[in-house]
Coordinates of C-alpha atoms (C1' of nucleotides) in Angstrom, one line a residue:
Chain A
X1 CA 5.5 -28.3 -15.6
X2 CA 2.7 -29.7 -17.8
X3 CA 1.2 -26.3 -18.6
X4 CA 4.5 -24.9 -20.0
X5 CA 5.3 -28.0 -22.0
X6 CA 2.3 -27.7 -24.2
X7 CA 1.8 -24.0 -24.4
X8 CA 2.7 -21.9 -27.4
X9 CA 5.4 -19.3 -27.3
X10 CA 4.4 -16.8 -24.6
X11 CA 3.6 -13.2 -25.1
X12 CA 6.5 -11.3 -23.4
X13 CA 6.0 -7.9 -21.7
X14 CA 9.0 -5.9 -20.8
X15 CA 9.2 -3.5 -17.9
X16 CA 5.4 -3.4 -17.5
X17 CA 5.7 -2.3 -13.8
X18 CA 3.3 -5.1 -13.1
X19 CA 3.8 -7.3 -10.0
X20 CA 1.9 -10.6 -10.3
X21 CA 2.5 -11.4 -6.7
X22 CA 1.1 -8.2 -5.4
X23 CA -1.7 -8.2 -7.9
X24 CA -2.9 -11.7 -7.1
X25 CA -2.2 -11.6 -3.3
X26 CA -3.8 -8.3 -2.5
X27 CA -7.3 -9.9 -2.1
X28 CA -9.1 -8.5 -5.1
X29 CA -9.4 -11.8 -7.0
X30 CA -9.6 -15.4 -5.8
X31 CA -8.9 -17.5 -8.9
X32 CA -5.2 -17.0 -9.7
X33 CA -3.0 -19.2 -7.5
X34 CA 0.8 -19.9 -7.4
X35 CA 1.7 -22.7 -9.8
X36 CA 5.3 -23.7 -10.3
X37 CA 7.3 -20.6 -10.8
X38 CA 4.3 -18.5 -11.8
X39 CA 0.5 -18.3 -11.4
X40 CA -2.4 -20.1 -13.0
X41 CA -6.0 -19.1 -13.1
X42 CA -9.1 -18.6 -15.1
X43 CA -10.9 -15.4 -16.0
X44 CA -13.4 -14.6 -18.7
X45 CA -13.7 -18.3 -19.3
X46 CA -10.1 -18.6 -20.3
X47 CA -7.3 -20.3 -18.4
X48 CA -3.9 -18.6 -18.2
X49 CA -0.5 -19.4 -16.9
X50 CA 1.9 -16.5 -16.5
X51 CA 5.1 -15.8 -14.7
X52 CA 7.8 -13.2 -14.2
X53 CA 11.5 -13.4 -14.6
X54 CA 13.7 -10.3 -14.3
X55 CA 12.0 -7.4 -16.0
X56 CA 9.8 -9.7 -18.1
X57 CA 6.2 -10.9 -17.7
X58 CA 5.4 -14.0 -19.7
X59 CA 1.8 -14.7 -20.7
X60 CA 1.3 -18.2 -22.0
X61 CA -1.4 -17.5 -24.6
X62 CA -1.6 -16.3 -28.2
X63 CA -0.9 -12.7 -29.1
X64 CA -4.5 -12.3 -30.2
X65 CA -5.8 -13.6 -26.9
X66 CA -3.5 -11.3 -25.0
X67 CA -4.7 -8.3 -26.9
X68 CA -8.3 -9.3 -26.8
X69 CA -8.5 -10.3 -23.1
X70 CA -5.5 -10.0 -20.9
X71 CA -4.3 -6.5 -21.7
X72 CA -7.6 -5.2 -20.5
X73 CA -8.0 -7.5 -17.6
X74 CA -4.6 -6.4 -16.1
X75 CA -5.5 -2.8 -16.8
X76 CA -2.3 -2.3 -18.7
X77 CA -3.4 0.7 -20.7
X78 CA -4.0 2.8 -17.7
X79 CA -1.2 5.1 -16.4
X80 CA -1.0 4.7 -12.6
X81 CA 1.5 7.5 -12.1
X82 CA -0.9 10.3 -11.4
X83 CA -2.6 8.2 -8.7
X84 CA 0.7 7.2 -7.2
X85 CA 1.8 10.8 -7.0
X86 CA -1.3 11.7 -5.1
X87 CA -1.1 8.8 -2.7
X88 CA 2.6 9.5 -2.0
X89 CA 1.5 12.7 -0.2
X90 CA 0.3 10.7 2.8
X91 CA 3.0 8.8 4.7
X92 CA 0.9 5.7 5.4
X93 CA -0.4 5.2 1.9
X94 CA 3.1 5.9 0.6
X95 CA 4.4 3.1 2.7
X96 CA 1.5 0.9 1.7
X97 CA 2.2 1.7 -2.0
X98 CA 5.9 0.9 -1.7
X99 CA 4.9 -2.4 0.0
X100 CA 2.5 -3.4 -2.8
X101 CA 4.3 -1.9 -5.7
X102 CA 3.2 -3.2 -9.1
X103 CA -0.3 -4.0 -7.9
X104 CA -2.8 -3.5 -10.7
X105 CA -6.6 -3.3 -10.2
X106 CA -7.9 -6.1 -12.3
X107 CA -10.9 -5.5 -14.6
X108 CA -13.0 -8.4 -13.4
X109 CA -16.3 -9.5 -14.7
X110 CA -19.4 -8.2 -12.9
X111 CA -21.1 -11.5 -12.2
X112 CA -18.0 -13.3 -10.9
X113 CA -17.1 -10.3 -8.7
X114 CA -20.6 -10.1 -7.2
X115 CA -20.7 -13.8 -6.5
X116 CA -17.2 -13.9 -5.1
X117 CA -17.8 -11.1 -2.6
X118 CA -21.2 -12.5 -1.6
X119 CA -19.1 -15.5 -0.5
X120 CA -16.5 -13.3 1.1
X121 CA -18.7 -12.1 3.9
X122 CA -17.6 -13.1 7.3
X123 CA -15.1 -15.6 5.8
X124 CA -11.4 -15.8 5.3
X125 CA -9.5 -15.7 2.1
X126 CA -8.3 -19.4 1.8
X127 CA -11.9 -20.5 2.4
X128 CA -13.3 -18.0 0.0
X129 CA -10.9 -19.5 -2.6
X130 CA -12.0 -23.0 -1.8
X131 CA -15.7 -22.3 -2.0
X132 CA -15.3 -20.5 -5.4
X133 CA -13.2 -23.4 -6.7
X134 CA -15.9 -25.8 -5.6
X135 CA -18.6 -23.7 -7.3
X136 CA -16.6 -23.7 -10.5
X137 CA -16.1 -27.5 -10.4
X138 CA -19.8 -28.0 -9.6
X139 CA -21.3 -26.1 -12.5
X140 CA -18.6 -24.2 -14.5
X141 CA -17.6 -25.2 -18.0
X142 CA -14.5 -27.4 -18.2
X143 CA -11.7 -25.9 -20.4
X144 CA -8.6 -27.8 -21.5
X145 CA -5.3 -25.9 -21.2
X146 CA -1.7 -27.1 -21.1
X147 CA -2.9 -30.7 -20.7
X148 CA -5.1 -30.0 -17.7
X149 CA -8.7 -29.2 -17.1
X150 CA -9.7 -25.9 -15.7
X151 CA -13.2 -24.7 -14.8
X152 CA -14.7 -21.5 -15.9
X153 CA -16.7 -19.4 -13.5
X154 CA -20.3 -20.7 -13.9
X155 CA -22.8 -18.5 -15.7
X156 CA -25.8 -17.2 -13.7
X157 CA -28.0 -19.7 -15.7
X158 CA -25.8 -22.6 -14.6
X159 CA -26.0 -21.5 -11.0
X160 CA -29.7 -20.9 -11.1
X161 CA -30.2 -24.5 -12.3
X162 CA -28.6 -25.8 -9.1
X163 CA -30.9 -26.3 -6.2
X164 CA -30.0 -25.1 -2.7
X165 CA -29.3 -28.8 -1.8
X166 CA -26.8 -29.1 -4.7
X167 CA -25.1 -25.8 -3.7
X168 CA -24.7 -27.1 -0.2
X169 CA -21.9 -29.2 -1.4
X170 CA -19.6 -26.1 -1.9
X171 CA -19.8 -25.5 1.9
X172 CA -20.8 -21.8 1.5
X173 CA -23.1 -22.0 4.5
X174 CA -25.8 -19.4 4.7
X175 CA -24.2 -17.6 1.7
X176 CA -25.5 -20.3 -0.7
X177 CA -29.0 -18.8 -0.7
X178 CA -27.6 -15.4 -1.6
X179 CA -25.7 -16.9 -4.6
X180 CA -28.8 -18.7 -5.8
X181 CA -31.0 -15.7 -5.4
X182 CA -28.5 -13.5 -7.3
X183 CA -28.3 -16.0 -10.1
X184 CA -32.1 -16.2 -10.3
X185 CA -32.4 -12.5 -10.3
X186 CA -30.0 -12.2 -13.3
X187 CA -31.6 -15.0 -15.3
X188 CA -35.0 -13.2 -14.7
X189 CA -33.6 -10.2 -16.6
X190 CA -31.6 -7.9 -14.2
X191 CA -28.4 -6.9 -15.9
X192 CA -25.3 -6.5 -13.9
X193 CA -23.6 -4.9 -17.0
X194 CA -26.3 -2.3 -17.0
X195 CA -25.8 -1.6 -13.3
X196 CA -22.0 -1.4 -13.8
X197 CA -22.5 1.2 -16.4
X198 CA -24.6 3.5 -14.1
X199 CA -23.1 6.3 -12.0
X200 CA -21.6 5.1 -8.8
X201 CA -24.5 6.1 -6.4
X202 CA -27.2 4.7 -8.6
X203 CA -25.3 1.5 -9.3
X204 CA -24.7 1.1 -5.6
X205 CA -28.4 1.4 -4.8
X206 CA -29.2 -1.0 -7.6
X207 CA -26.8 -3.8 -6.6
X208 CA -27.9 -3.4 -2.9
X209 CA -31.3 -4.6 -4.0
X210 CA -29.8 -8.1 -4.3
X211 CA -30.3 -10.4 -1.4
X212 CA -27.3 -10.5 0.9
X213 CA -25.6 -7.4 -0.6
X214 CA -24.9 -4.7 1.9
X215 CA -22.7 -1.6 1.5
X216 CA -19.4 -3.6 1.7
X217 CA -20.2 -6.2 -0.9
X218 CA -21.8 -3.6 -3.1
X219 CA -18.7 -1.5 -3.0
X220 CA -16.5 -4.5 -3.8
X221 CA -18.7 -5.1 -6.8
X222 CA -18.4 -1.4 -7.9
X223 CA -14.6 -1.3 -7.5
X224 CA -13.6 -4.8 -8.8
X225 CA -16.4 -5.7 -11.1
X226 CA -17.5 -2.3 -12.4
X227 CA -14.0 -0.6 -12.1
X228 CA -15.2 2.5 -10.3
X229 CA -12.0 3.9 -8.8
X230 CA -13.9 6.4 -6.6
X231 CA -15.3 3.6 -4.4
X232 CA -13.6 2.7 -1.2
X233 CA -14.9 -0.6 0.4
X234 CA -14.7 -0.5 4.2
X235 CA -14.1 -3.8 6.0
X236 CA -12.6 -4.8 9.3
X237 CA -9.1 -4.2 7.9
X238 CA -9.9 -0.8 6.7
X239 CA -11.3 0.1 10.1
X240 CA -8.1 -1.0 11.8
X241 CA -6.0 1.0 9.3
X242 CA -8.2 4.2 9.3
X243 CA -6.4 6.0 12.2
X244 CA -3.1 5.7 10.4
X245 CA -3.8 7.5 7.2
X246 CA -5.2 10.9 6.2
X247 CA -7.8 9.6 3.8
X248 CA -10.6 9.4 6.4
X249 CA -12.3 6.1 7.4
X250 CA -14.6 6.2 4.3
X251 CA -11.8 7.1 1.9
X252 CA -13.2 10.5 0.9
X253 CA -9.8 12.1 1.2
X254 CA -8.5 10.0 -1.7
X255 CA -11.0 11.3 -4.2
X256 CA -11.1 9.7 -7.6
X257 CA -8.3 7.2 -6.7
X258 CA -9.9 6.0 -3.4
X259 CA -10.3 2.4 -4.8
X260 CA -6.6 2.0 -5.6
X261 CA -5.7 3.5 -2.2
X262 CA -8.1 1.0 -0.5
X263 CA -6.4 -1.9 -2.2
X264 CA -2.9 -0.8 -1.1
X265 CA -4.0 -0.2 2.4
X266 CA -6.0 -3.4 2.7
X267 CA -3.0 -5.5 1.5
X268 CA -0.5 -3.6 3.6
X269 CA -2.6 -3.8 6.8
X270 CA -3.4 -7.5 6.3
X271 CA 0.1 -8.6 5.5
X272 CA 1.6 -6.5 8.3
X273 CA -0.7 -8.2 10.8
X274 CA 0.5 -11.6 9.7
X275 CA 4.0 -10.9 11.2
X276 CA 2.7 -10.7 14.7
Chain K
dG1 C1' -12.9 -30.4 23.9
dT2 C1' -14.5 -25.3 23.6
dC3 C1' -14.2 -20.7 21.9
dC4 C1' -13.6 -17.2 18.5
dA5 C1' -13.0 -14.7 14.4
dG6 C1' -12.9 -14.5 9.5
dG7 C1' -12.9 -8.7 3.5
dG8 C1' -21.1 -8.9 6.5
dT9 C1' -26.1 -8.8 6.1
dC10 C1' -30.6 -9.0 8.0
dC11 C1' -34.0 -8.6 11.3
dC12 C1' -36.0 -7.0 15.4
dA13 C1' -36.5 -4.4 19.6
Chain B
dT1 C1' -28.8 2.3 16.7
dG2 C1' -27.3 -2.1 18.7
dG3 C1' -27.0 -6.9 19.1
dG4 C1' -27.8 -11.6 17.9
dA5 C1' -28.3 -15.1 14.3
dC6 C1' -26.6 -17.0 10.3
dC7 C1' -23.0 -21.7 8.0
dC8 C1' -18.6 -23.4 8.3
dT9 C1' -13.5 -23.8 9.4
dG10 C1' -9.1 -23.4 11.3
dG11 C1' -6.4 -21.9 14.9
dA12 C1' -5.7 -20.7 19.8

DNA sequence: GTCCAGGGTCCCA
DNA sequence: TGGGACCCTGGA
């Protein structure tokens, strides 16, 4: 594959406990897709190809870049064991956890997360991916990597420069005005980083001031873009799964690891449903 | 061809 | 508090 041929020696991680498949398929992020025998995607403006063989995970980037960006992005410095022990006490979350073993909660950027989940509303995952990809191609910075051109997620400024007519080309439907409005709000001075740094309740209130952001999108922003593990986004899948686990419909029973529980349950419920 | 649902939100009665 | 509208697709 072209990417491999021109990449430097990869950074190799042994026995990290990380599963790329579960981490990228569980629905938390939309920009890493299967590529050859691994995955390719862009985050924080940097493209990356990575793959797993045996007990090894191979990151095709420099050691410096791995330490500066990807170690944090994959949340590799956090010990998931205490959370796993807690979730193993409930038979349903235990099964969900075994199903999605190796899933890591990515530390995604606030703006990309907010935008992605604005697009997610009343939409399915393949189409969410297609719309985000179209948005990046429309106004994201091109970045060369492994002989190919990738597109960074556009900045709020770049999105704000697009008119509603231009944004119509990404086929986001009624969500386009929410994306534009959010971009304008941020370029006018509202800081998502500042909101992400607030306590959960205050941050939730602040992000819900954005047009098109209700409780669900706000909670996805808090969990995936602000890395607040006590947040439990409730969507149609979580409502379906609620009768089966002991964490209550709003996830209160899972306490400070509710977010991780949510991701295991969401992934498990959705993948199980595909079989029928 | 039509109908419906897909990681919701908003508005109005 | 409940229900319809909102854009657009893919599958039934």
